[in-house]
XYZ file of C-alpha atoms in Angstrom:
559
model
C 44.397 -84.921 -83.530
C 41.267 -83.950 -81.606
C 40.131 -85.311 -78.271
C 36.568 -86.277 -77.545
C 35.763 -86.431 -73.859
C 32.703 -87.207 -71.824
C 31.410 -84.761 -69.228
C 33.072 -87.045 -66.670
C 36.728 -87.525 -67.644
C 38.648 -89.297 -64.836
C 37.577 -92.724 -63.506
C 38.916 -95.074 -60.800
C 39.236 -98.040 -63.223
C 39.085 -98.944 -66.919
C 35.782 -100.831 -66.652
C 33.969 -97.818 -65.239
C 35.592 -95.622 -67.871
C 34.341 -97.876 -70.680
C 30.879 -98.052 -69.136
C 30.627 -94.266 -68.770
C 31.876 -93.157 -72.230
C 30.834 -93.602 -75.832
C 32.887 -95.150 -78.581
C 35.406 -92.591 -79.843
C 35.620 -90.698 -76.540
C 38.684 -90.482 -74.295
C 38.954 -91.055 -70.549
C 41.681 -91.244 -67.919
C 42.330 -93.825 -65.190
C 44.564 -93.503 -62.139
C 47.805 -95.492 -62.350
C 50.827 -96.100 -60.093
C 52.686 -93.262 -58.307
C 49.909 -90.762 -58.762
C 49.946 -90.913 -62.550
C 46.921 -91.076 -64.834
C 46.791 -92.890 -68.154
C 44.717 -91.747 -71.129
C 42.520 -94.280 -72.964
C 40.328 -94.295 -76.069
C 36.983 -96.095 -75.978
C 37.124 -98.017 -79.271
C 33.776 -99.810 -79.544
C 33.904 -100.934 -75.917
C 37.637 -101.674 -75.808
C 40.070 -99.445 -73.851
C 43.057 -98.543 -76.060
C 46.003 -96.834 -74.274
C 46.925 -93.567 -76.008
C 50.676 -93.454 -75.407
C 51.370 -94.103 -79.082
C 49.523 -90.864 -79.974
C 51.820 -88.716 -77.829
C 55.211 -87.293 -78.619
C 57.814 -87.177 -75.844
C 57.221 -86.483 -73.042
C 54.037 -88.542 -73.172
C 52.882 -88.017 -69.605
C 53.696 -85.293 -67.097
C 53.417 -85.884 -63.378
C 51.915 -83.079 -61.316
C 52.168 -82.909 -57.527
C 48.893 -82.916 -55.644
C 45.790 -83.813 -57.674
C 46.934 -85.608 -60.822
C 46.074 -85.007 -64.452
C 47.268 -86.296 -67.794
C 48.956 -83.610 -69.921
C 50.029 -84.340 -73.450
C 52.199 -82.640 -76.044
C 50.774 -83.597 -79.434
C 52.950 -83.523 -82.529
C 50.349 -81.480 -84.423
C 50.578 -78.840 -81.678
C 54.325 -79.001 -81.244
C 54.672 -75.469 -79.914
C 52.079 -75.610 -77.158
C 51.014 -77.732 -74.224
C 47.331 -78.493 -74.054
C 45.025 -79.984 -71.480
C 43.913 -83.349 -72.753
C 40.832 -83.129 -70.582
C 39.559 -79.954 -72.178
C 41.498 -79.363 -75.370
C 38.907 -77.140 -77.031
C 38.812 -74.555 -74.247
C 42.305 -74.354 -72.815
C 44.855 -74.330 -75.619
C 46.526 -71.282 -74.061
C 46.376 -69.761 -70.602
C 47.286 -66.370 -69.176
C 48.063 -65.073 -65.728
C 44.897 -65.003 -63.629
C 42.948 -67.445 -65.810
C 40.824 -70.096 -64.099
C 41.297 -73.612 -65.531
C 38.805 -76.385 -64.710
C 39.649 -80.038 -65.350
C 36.574 -82.316 -65.075
C 36.650 -84.503 -61.947
C 40.189 -83.366 -61.148
C 40.042 -79.789 -59.951
C 40.054 -76.092 -60.687
C 43.326 -74.245 -61.080
C 44.387 -70.614 -61.191
C 47.328 -69.604 -63.374
C 49.704 -67.809 -61.024
C 52.188 -66.883 -63.769
C 52.290 -67.364 -67.534
C 55.278 -69.664 -67.223
C 54.265 -72.305 -64.828
C 52.789 -71.990 -61.355
C 49.346 -73.533 -60.848
C 47.562 -73.711 -57.516
C 44.727 -76.117 -56.781
C 41.934 -74.079 -55.229
C 40.685 -76.962 -53.100
C 44.157 -77.719 -51.754
C 45.887 -74.393 -51.154
C 49.627 -74.840 -51.191
C 49.686 -77.741 -53.646
C 51.652 -75.934 -56.350
C 52.725 -77.528 -59.588
C 55.212 -76.504 -62.263
C 54.289 -76.485 -65.919
C 55.864 -74.618 -68.830
C 53.223 -73.087 -71.070
C 54.809 -72.587 -74.474
C 53.549 -69.877 -76.859
C 52.112 -70.662 -80.256
C 54.320 -69.686 -83.174
C 53.241 -68.462 -86.561
C 50.909 -65.849 -88.051
C 48.092 -64.691 -85.775
C 45.244 -62.848 -87.464
C 43.775 -59.944 -85.513
C 40.325 -61.307 -86.377
C 41.024 -64.271 -84.088
C 41.093 -61.762 -81.217
C 37.799 -60.183 -82.300
C 39.139 -57.553 -84.690
C 36.777 -56.188 -87.361
C 37.966 -53.800 -90.095
C 34.689 -52.058 -90.913
C 35.461 -48.326 -90.675
C 33.802 -46.451 -93.560
C 34.767 -42.851 -94.349
C 31.379 -42.241 -95.915
C 29.557 -43.178 -92.705
C 31.828 -41.477 -90.156
C 32.806 -37.891 -89.365
C 36.521 -36.954 -89.545
C 38.127 -36.464 -86.143
C 35.165 -37.940 -84.260
C 34.629 -41.099 -82.244
C 33.276 -43.615 -84.736
C 29.503 -43.973 -84.619
C 29.094 -47.135 -86.678
C 32.503 -48.846 -86.912
C 33.666 -51.547 -84.516
C 36.033 -50.341 -81.790
C 39.116 -52.547 -82.196
C 40.879 -51.394 -79.041
C 39.767 -54.473 -77.011
C 40.926 -56.834 -79.779
C 44.297 -55.124 -80.261
C 44.812 -54.945 -76.487
C 44.054 -58.679 -76.164
C 46.562 -59.431 -78.919
C 49.234 -57.217 -77.310
C 48.723 -58.958 -73.959
C 48.907 -62.415 -75.533
C 52.264 -61.588 -77.107
C 53.562 -59.819 -74.015
C 52.692 -62.793 -71.795
C 54.453 -65.145 -74.225
C 51.281 -66.989 -75.153
C 51.764 -65.977 -78.768
C 54.877 -65.229 -80.743
C 55.675 -64.483 -84.338
C 53.458 -62.239 -86.474
C 50.302 -60.295 -85.659
C 48.587 -59.753 -89.004
C 46.070 -57.222 -90.262
C 45.788 -58.770 -93.688
C 42.215 -58.692 -94.980
C 42.150 -55.228 -96.563
C 39.940 -53.875 -93.771
C 39.986 -50.466 -92.097
C 40.491 -51.018 -88.347
C 39.414 -48.131 -86.142
C 40.320 -47.994 -82.445
C 39.292 -45.533 -79.728
C 42.650 -46.061 -78.011
C 45.826 -48.035 -78.675
C 48.004 -50.254 -76.475
C 51.766 -50.609 -76.546
C 53.488 -53.739 -77.858
C 56.278 -54.382 -75.311
C 57.631 -57.586 -76.801
C 60.740 -58.874 -78.602
C 60.928 -61.048 -81.726
C 57.659 -59.588 -82.925
C 56.339 -58.566 -86.338
C 53.299 -56.384 -86.919
C 52.145 -57.080 -90.472
C 49.720 -54.580 -91.990
C 49.054 -55.739 -95.518
C 48.747 -53.476 -98.540
C 45.231 -52.051 -98.689
C 44.691 -52.502 -94.929
C 44.473 -49.543 -92.524
C 44.832 -49.087 -88.775
C 43.488 -45.724 -87.676
C 42.688 -43.555 -84.691
C 40.532 -40.465 -85.002
C 40.914 -38.902 -81.540
C 43.889 -38.534 -79.125
C 45.087 -41.774 -77.502
C 46.712 -42.542 -74.146
C 50.237 -42.998 -75.534
C 50.001 -40.315 -78.217
C 50.677 -42.693 -81.091
C 48.644 -44.990 -83.317
C 51.245 -47.804 -83.401
C 53.609 -48.060 -80.415
C 56.104 -50.944 -80.460
C 59.143 -51.829 -78.375
C 60.569 -50.697 -75.052
C 63.951 -49.067 -74.505
C 66.501 -51.431 -73.011
C 64.085 -54.376 -72.934
C 63.013 -55.342 -76.450
C 64.754 -56.231 -79.686
C 63.965 -57.588 -83.154
C 60.697 -55.742 -83.779
C 59.363 -55.250 -87.307
C 56.473 -53.202 -88.694
C 55.876 -53.886 -92.385
C 53.460 -55.112 -95.039
C 52.686 -52.018 -97.127
C 49.516 -51.003 -95.271
C 48.499 -47.657 -93.781
C 48.627 -46.194 -90.291
C 46.550 -43.057 -89.876
C 45.592 -40.554 -87.201
C 43.503 -37.424 -87.613
C 45.248 -34.114 -88.353
C 42.970 -31.151 -87.517
C 42.998 -28.171 -89.837
C 43.860 -25.197 -87.635
C 42.390 -22.768 -90.142
C 38.894 -24.203 -89.720
C 38.768 -24.673 -85.923
C 36.739 -22.417 -83.671
C 38.720 -20.278 -81.261
C 38.720 -21.171 -77.562
C 36.498 -18.820 -75.551
C 36.106 -18.544 -71.758
C 32.841 -19.453 -70.010
C 31.456 -21.069 -73.139
C 29.526 -24.307 -73.548
C 31.330 -26.721 -75.880
C 29.864 -29.982 -77.133
C 31.373 -33.404 -76.572
C 33.957 -34.240 -79.231
C 34.743 -30.582 -79.998
C 38.059 -29.176 -81.226
C 39.275 -25.659 -80.449
C 42.241 -23.510 -81.415
C 44.053 -21.449 -78.776
C 45.833 -18.108 -79.122
C 49.102 -20.057 -79.460
C 47.663 -21.623 -82.644
C 47.465 -25.056 -81.023
C 44.569 -27.501 -81.216
C 42.795 -29.274 -78.344
C 40.021 -31.860 -78.189
C 37.472 -32.677 -75.499
C 35.755 -36.025 -75.215
C 32.944 -34.963 -72.863
C 32.514 -31.225 -73.430
C 31.211 -28.796 -70.811
C 31.610 -25.132 -69.887
C 35.094 -23.699 -70.360
C 36.991 -21.945 -67.578
C 38.805 -18.629 -67.601
C 42.240 -19.750 -68.861
C 42.804 -21.527 -72.159
C 44.648 -24.868 -72.208
C 48.400 -24.808 -72.785
C 49.486 -28.421 -72.107
C 51.611 -30.067 -74.783
C 51.535 -33.870 -75.159
C 48.971 -34.358 -72.427
C 45.682 -33.205 -70.985
C 44.579 -30.185 -68.974
C 41.359 -29.122 -67.308
C 40.066 -25.575 -67.645
C 37.129 -25.337 -65.320
C 34.852 -28.253 -66.176
C 36.283 -29.180 -69.567
C 39.067 -31.753 -69.873
C 41.140 -30.855 -72.943
C 43.646 -33.129 -74.679
C 46.430 -32.042 -76.992
C 45.082 -32.754 -80.478
C 48.457 -32.338 -82.195
C 50.307 -35.138 -80.429
C 49.459 -38.350 -82.301
C 52.423 -39.993 -84.034
C 51.774 -42.482 -86.781
C 54.369 -45.071 -85.713
C 56.598 -44.895 -82.601
C 59.296 -47.502 -81.955
C 61.916 -48.112 -79.266
C 64.580 -50.664 -78.341
C 67.183 -52.470 -80.432
C 67.034 -53.923 -83.932
C 63.801 -52.303 -85.080
C 62.592 -52.108 -88.684
C 59.751 -50.067 -90.192
C 59.620 -50.991 -93.872
C 57.230 -50.127 -96.692
C 54.542 -48.480 -94.573
C 52.241 -45.581 -95.474
C 51.323 -42.842 -92.996
C 48.822 -40.679 -94.928
C 48.429 -38.197 -92.058
C 49.521 -37.814 -88.439
C 48.787 -35.046 -85.976
C 52.375 -35.112 -84.701
C 55.187 -37.069 -86.401
C 54.948 -39.711 -89.098
C 57.542 -42.235 -87.858
C 59.686 -41.646 -84.785
C 62.219 -43.327 -82.532
C 62.897 -40.914 -79.690
C 63.792 -42.861 -76.565
C 67.498 -43.775 -76.476
C 69.710 -45.673 -76.124
C 68.348 -47.083 -79.370
C 70.484 -49.059 -81.815
C 70.115 -50.697 -85.224
C 67.022 -48.736 -86.234
C 66.006 -49.154 -89.888
C 63.349 -47.041 -91.642
C 63.110 -47.936 -95.328
C 60.705 -47.396 -98.198
C 57.998 -45.624 -96.206
C 55.704 -42.879 -97.487
C 54.783 -40.083 -95.086
C 51.921 -37.773 -96.032
C 50.710 -34.771 -94.024
C 52.142 -34.308 -90.530
C 51.946 -31.475 -88.035
C 55.522 -32.059 -86.896
C 58.487 -33.927 -88.455
C 58.004 -36.521 -91.155
C 60.629 -38.984 -89.837
C 62.643 -38.590 -86.639
C 65.551 -40.319 -84.877
C 66.163 -38.594 -81.558
C 68.554 -38.814 -78.643
C 67.808 -37.742 -75.087
C 67.694 -34.285 -73.528
C 69.286 -35.474 -70.281
C 69.021 -33.828 -66.869
C 71.277 -31.542 -64.846
C 74.470 -33.353 -63.820
C 73.771 -36.378 -66.021
C 74.927 -37.069 -69.557
C 72.256 -37.367 -72.202
C 71.673 -40.772 -73.762
C 72.271 -41.281 -77.453
C 71.431 -43.629 -80.297
C 73.711 -45.458 -82.693
C 73.530 -47.318 -85.987
C 70.387 -45.864 -87.491
C 69.383 -45.934 -91.157
C 66.745 -43.840 -92.955
C 66.675 -45.078 -96.542
C 64.495 -44.573 -99.645
C 61.610 -42.862 -97.851
C 59.351 -40.171 -99.293
C 58.077 -37.297 -97.139
C 55.283 -35.524 -98.963
C 54.156 -32.695 -96.659
C 55.788 -32.471 -93.218
C 54.661 -29.634 -90.991
C 58.174 -29.065 -89.648
C 61.372 -30.897 -90.580
C 61.166 -33.509 -93.298
C 63.772 -35.918 -91.881
C 65.285 -35.083 -88.497
C 68.175 -36.824 -86.736
C 68.969 -35.047 -83.512
C 70.570 -35.129 -80.095
C 69.332 -32.327 -77.804
C 71.967 -30.024 -76.392
C 72.607 -31.583 -72.970
C 76.093 -32.946 -72.237
C 78.647 -33.978 -74.829
C 77.195 -37.242 -76.145
C 76.114 -37.394 -79.775
C 74.222 -39.893 -81.914
C 76.601 -42.129 -83.857
C 76.819 -43.802 -87.240
C 73.530 -42.710 -88.784
C 72.917 -43.162 -92.517
C 70.372 -41.021 -94.396
C 70.325 -42.186 -98.005
C 68.189 -41.842 -101.149
C 65.262 -40.083 -99.468
C 63.057 -37.399 -101.036
C 61.367 -34.521 -99.229
C 58.733 -33.124 -101.566
C 57.519 -30.354 -99.244
C 58.042 -29.353 -95.639
C 57.591 -26.519 -93.176
C 54.588 -24.727 -94.644
C 52.060 -25.670 -91.955
C 53.476 -23.309 -89.296
C 53.048 -19.687 -90.342
C 55.999 -17.415 -89.606
C 58.418 -20.313 -88.981
C 60.823 -21.994 -91.359
C 61.946 -25.591 -91.013
C 64.560 -27.801 -92.653
C 64.082 -30.652 -95.108
C 67.073 -32.661 -93.748
C 68.266 -31.627 -90.289
C 71.192 -33.561 -88.797
C 72.020 -32.307 -85.302
C 74.884 -33.476 -83.045
C 75.909 -36.669 -84.831
C 79.254 -38.426 -85.219
C 80.115 -39.770 -88.677
C 76.720 -39.276 -90.325
C 76.476 -40.438 -93.939
C 73.938 -38.336 -95.850
C 73.956 -39.190 -99.561
C 71.598 -39.410 -102.526
C 68.835 -37.307 -100.943
C 66.707 -34.720 -102.738
C 64.915 -31.613 -101.517
C 62.163 -30.438 -103.836
C 60.595 -27.648 -101.747
C 61.466 -26.564 -98.212
C 60.225 -23.493 -96.375
C 63.590 -23.274 -94.591
C 66.984 -24.895 -95.134
C 67.490 -27.672 -97.612
C 70.166 -29.358 -95.451
C 71.269 -28.250 -91.976
C 74.196 -29.952 -90.234
C 74.688 -28.689 -86.670
C 77.583 -29.680 -84.403
C 78.323 -32.820 -86.374
C 81.708 -34.552 -86.690
C 83.163 -36.218 -89.797
C 80.248 -35.734 -92.191
C 80.161 -37.679 -95.468
C 77.538 -36.667 -98.007
C 76.210 -34.777 -100.975
C 73.499 -32.145 -101.456
C 70.734 -31.607 -103.990
C 68.202 -28.802 -103.457
C 65.621 -27.774 -106.022
C 63.966 -25.031 -103.952
C 64.325 -23.705 -100.414
C 63.380 -20.657 -98.360
C 66.605 -20.096 -96.400
C 69.992 -21.773 -96.986
C 70.413 -24.621 -99.430
C 73.193 -25.958 -97.194
C 73.866 -24.703 -93.669
C 76.979 -26.037 -91.906
C 76.981 -24.899 -88.292
C 79.892 -25.599 -85.925
C 80.842 -28.863 -87.624
C 84.233 -30.563 -87.242
C 85.263 -32.178 -90.511
C 83.156 -32.818 -93.612
C 83.527 -34.328 -97.060
C 80.889 -33.674 -99.723
C 81.153 -35.276 -103.144
C 78.872 -32.762 -104.850
C 76.620 -29.825 -103.960
C 73.862 -28.708 -106.343
C 71.486 -25.880 -105.393
C 68.943 -24.615 -107.894
C 66.873 -22.228 -105.798
C 67.231 -19.966 -102.762
C 65.823 -16.989 -100.894
C 66.477 -13.297 -101.410
C 67.409 -12.894 -97.730
C 69.944 -15.707 -97.394
C 72.978 -17.316 -98.975
C 72.836 -20.517 -101.004
C 75.598 -22.050 -98.817
C 76.374 -20.895 -95.300
C 79.418 -22.145 -93.420
C 79.573 -21.073 -89.761
C 82.494 -21.792 -87.384
C 83.774 -24.808 -89.293
C 86.612 -26.746 -87.664
C 89.017 -29.344 -88.927
C 89.364 -30.213 -92.597
C 86.412 -29.782 -94.948
C 85.803 -30.468 -98.615
C 82.779 -29.380 -100.655
C 83.656 -31.375 -103.774
C 82.012 -30.073 -106.947
C 79.850 -27.041 -106.102
C 77.126 -25.719 -108.398
C 74.784 -22.895 -107.413
C 72.663 -22.572 -110.532
C 69.804 -20.260 -109.684
C 67.701 -18.576 -107.047
C 67.179 -15.113 -105.693
C 69.798 -15.426 -102.922
C 71.926 -12.717 -101.346
C 75.286 -14.499 -101.670
C 76.242 -17.737 -103.346
C 78.544 -18.590 -100.425
C 78.812 -17.132 -96.929
C 81.589 -17.950 -94.440
C 81.620 -16.916 -90.759
C 84.335 -17.674 -88.201
C 86.158 -20.551 -89.893
C 88.815 -22.333 -87.777
C 90.029 -24.986 -90.202
C 90.991 -25.720 -93.789
C 88.217 -25.898 -96.387
C 88.489 -26.682 -100.079
C 86.393 -27.576 -103.138
C 87.283 -29.425 -106.340
C 85.387 -26.879 -108.481
C 82.955 -24.004 -107.997
C 80.263 -22.660 -110.320
C 78.269 -19.755 -108.843
C 75.353 -17.794 -110.236
C 76.284 -14.490 -108.579
C 74.041 -13.389 -105.709
C 72.412 -9.967 -105.323
C 75.239 -8.663 -103.124
C 78.043 -10.734 -104.553
C 79.425 -14.178 -105.072
C 81.202 -14.828 -101.760
C 80.933 -13.240 -98.348
C 83.914 -13.993 -96.114
C 86.524 -16.509 -97.210
C 85.531 -18.954 -99.902
C 86.749 -22.546 -100.247
C 90.219 -23.072 -101.643
C 90.172 -24.778 -105.025
C 92.059 -28.047 -104.735
C 94.917 -28.445 -107.198
């Protein structure tokens, strides 16, 4: 249903309303007890409109009166009958004008209106959000970024800046004017100079296959997609099969930072610590190079921002899913949840390309002196592919403050194709599980890691299996773990300086299951240091290392 209204909407009587409107237009007339009744001018006859309204038909408002209707076609929102085309939704601070009735300011998104001509005459009205799928184009979004017309790592010269549109959408959801799904679904490439944070529950961000959201320079929050808020949001989903991309500078091609040197706007530099920084405005450098991590720093005139701090997707809160997404490159981590206490986090079927830091991360809290660290629980990382992570491929960790550990994390059927080769002189792990209780790590494959294939550190009651095709340090490193049960361990390649399997300070009961070390230029097939428990295996097949098969005490073969 659509309302047609004259410029003048409210009239003292029906006759004047009929005389002042055209056939097909609506008008309102004052009734008893401060109410107003809506009429339709039907060829000179006033037809009451109650039959067109679902319950409640009319709403009384204290002070100046106005007819408000809840139409069945717009079941999830309240609209102003007097000006339906312009005020379907309102937000805090909006000015609402009703012809011949008054002008109102929205004092809160949930109800308080104040008549500007009669200060103090407040009214209560619940403004309900609109459900459904909301296309970013309705907020002004345009997906017109073109790689052939833009320079990598630069502010776009020709593409539309979608930051205002995405910010408007985030605010509409946050203020409960919209709910449901925000969709990027037209196959466009949406560039933004900055990105907001979606602090809202019961929210889905749908990025369809073939559609991209990208940033090309550092953003305020250090992430391209930022959804959820610890302790305040739940039921957040990011899915659809599309791409989320930030720019990853190539350290080998960047100019070195120099003191007292003029640098152009939009320049990148590399410091002596082999870290990259970006300046929006340029200027003359100072005498000390920037060192800030995950922030900005001024050296003389130039304001530098960390250029290796942009995550692809960052999520927080409870009951969060990231499913089927593609992160072709990210200057920090691909997908991360690193603000506990998180719970019910689900990362499934994602593809992570080149990252400077970890491919996928679930992280607890460092904590502060005298206070226990926070931890996460019930996380799942399933069927993801990490193609080229700069550091760890998949990382579940709780930093070393206090005694709390992450709990009940499942890492299953993931593949790390390559990791740890972007940082010269440092080796990183394909699957690193640090300080977790009852982690289940099964069905995963390591194809090529610069460091360990699998590293379990200070974990309790591990259940898992191991498959490593090639690694640069240990195929499996168990460090200070209390209880473990592996079904099978298969290691095909290792390093000449390390053992294929290293067990350090194991406690409790441990079982390796069926162990096969089939190849590799390793020092020992198995190395044991400081065991304080009982460890066994169902069978062992070792390709003897350069210095021998076993160093220390090997597993006992179960009868």
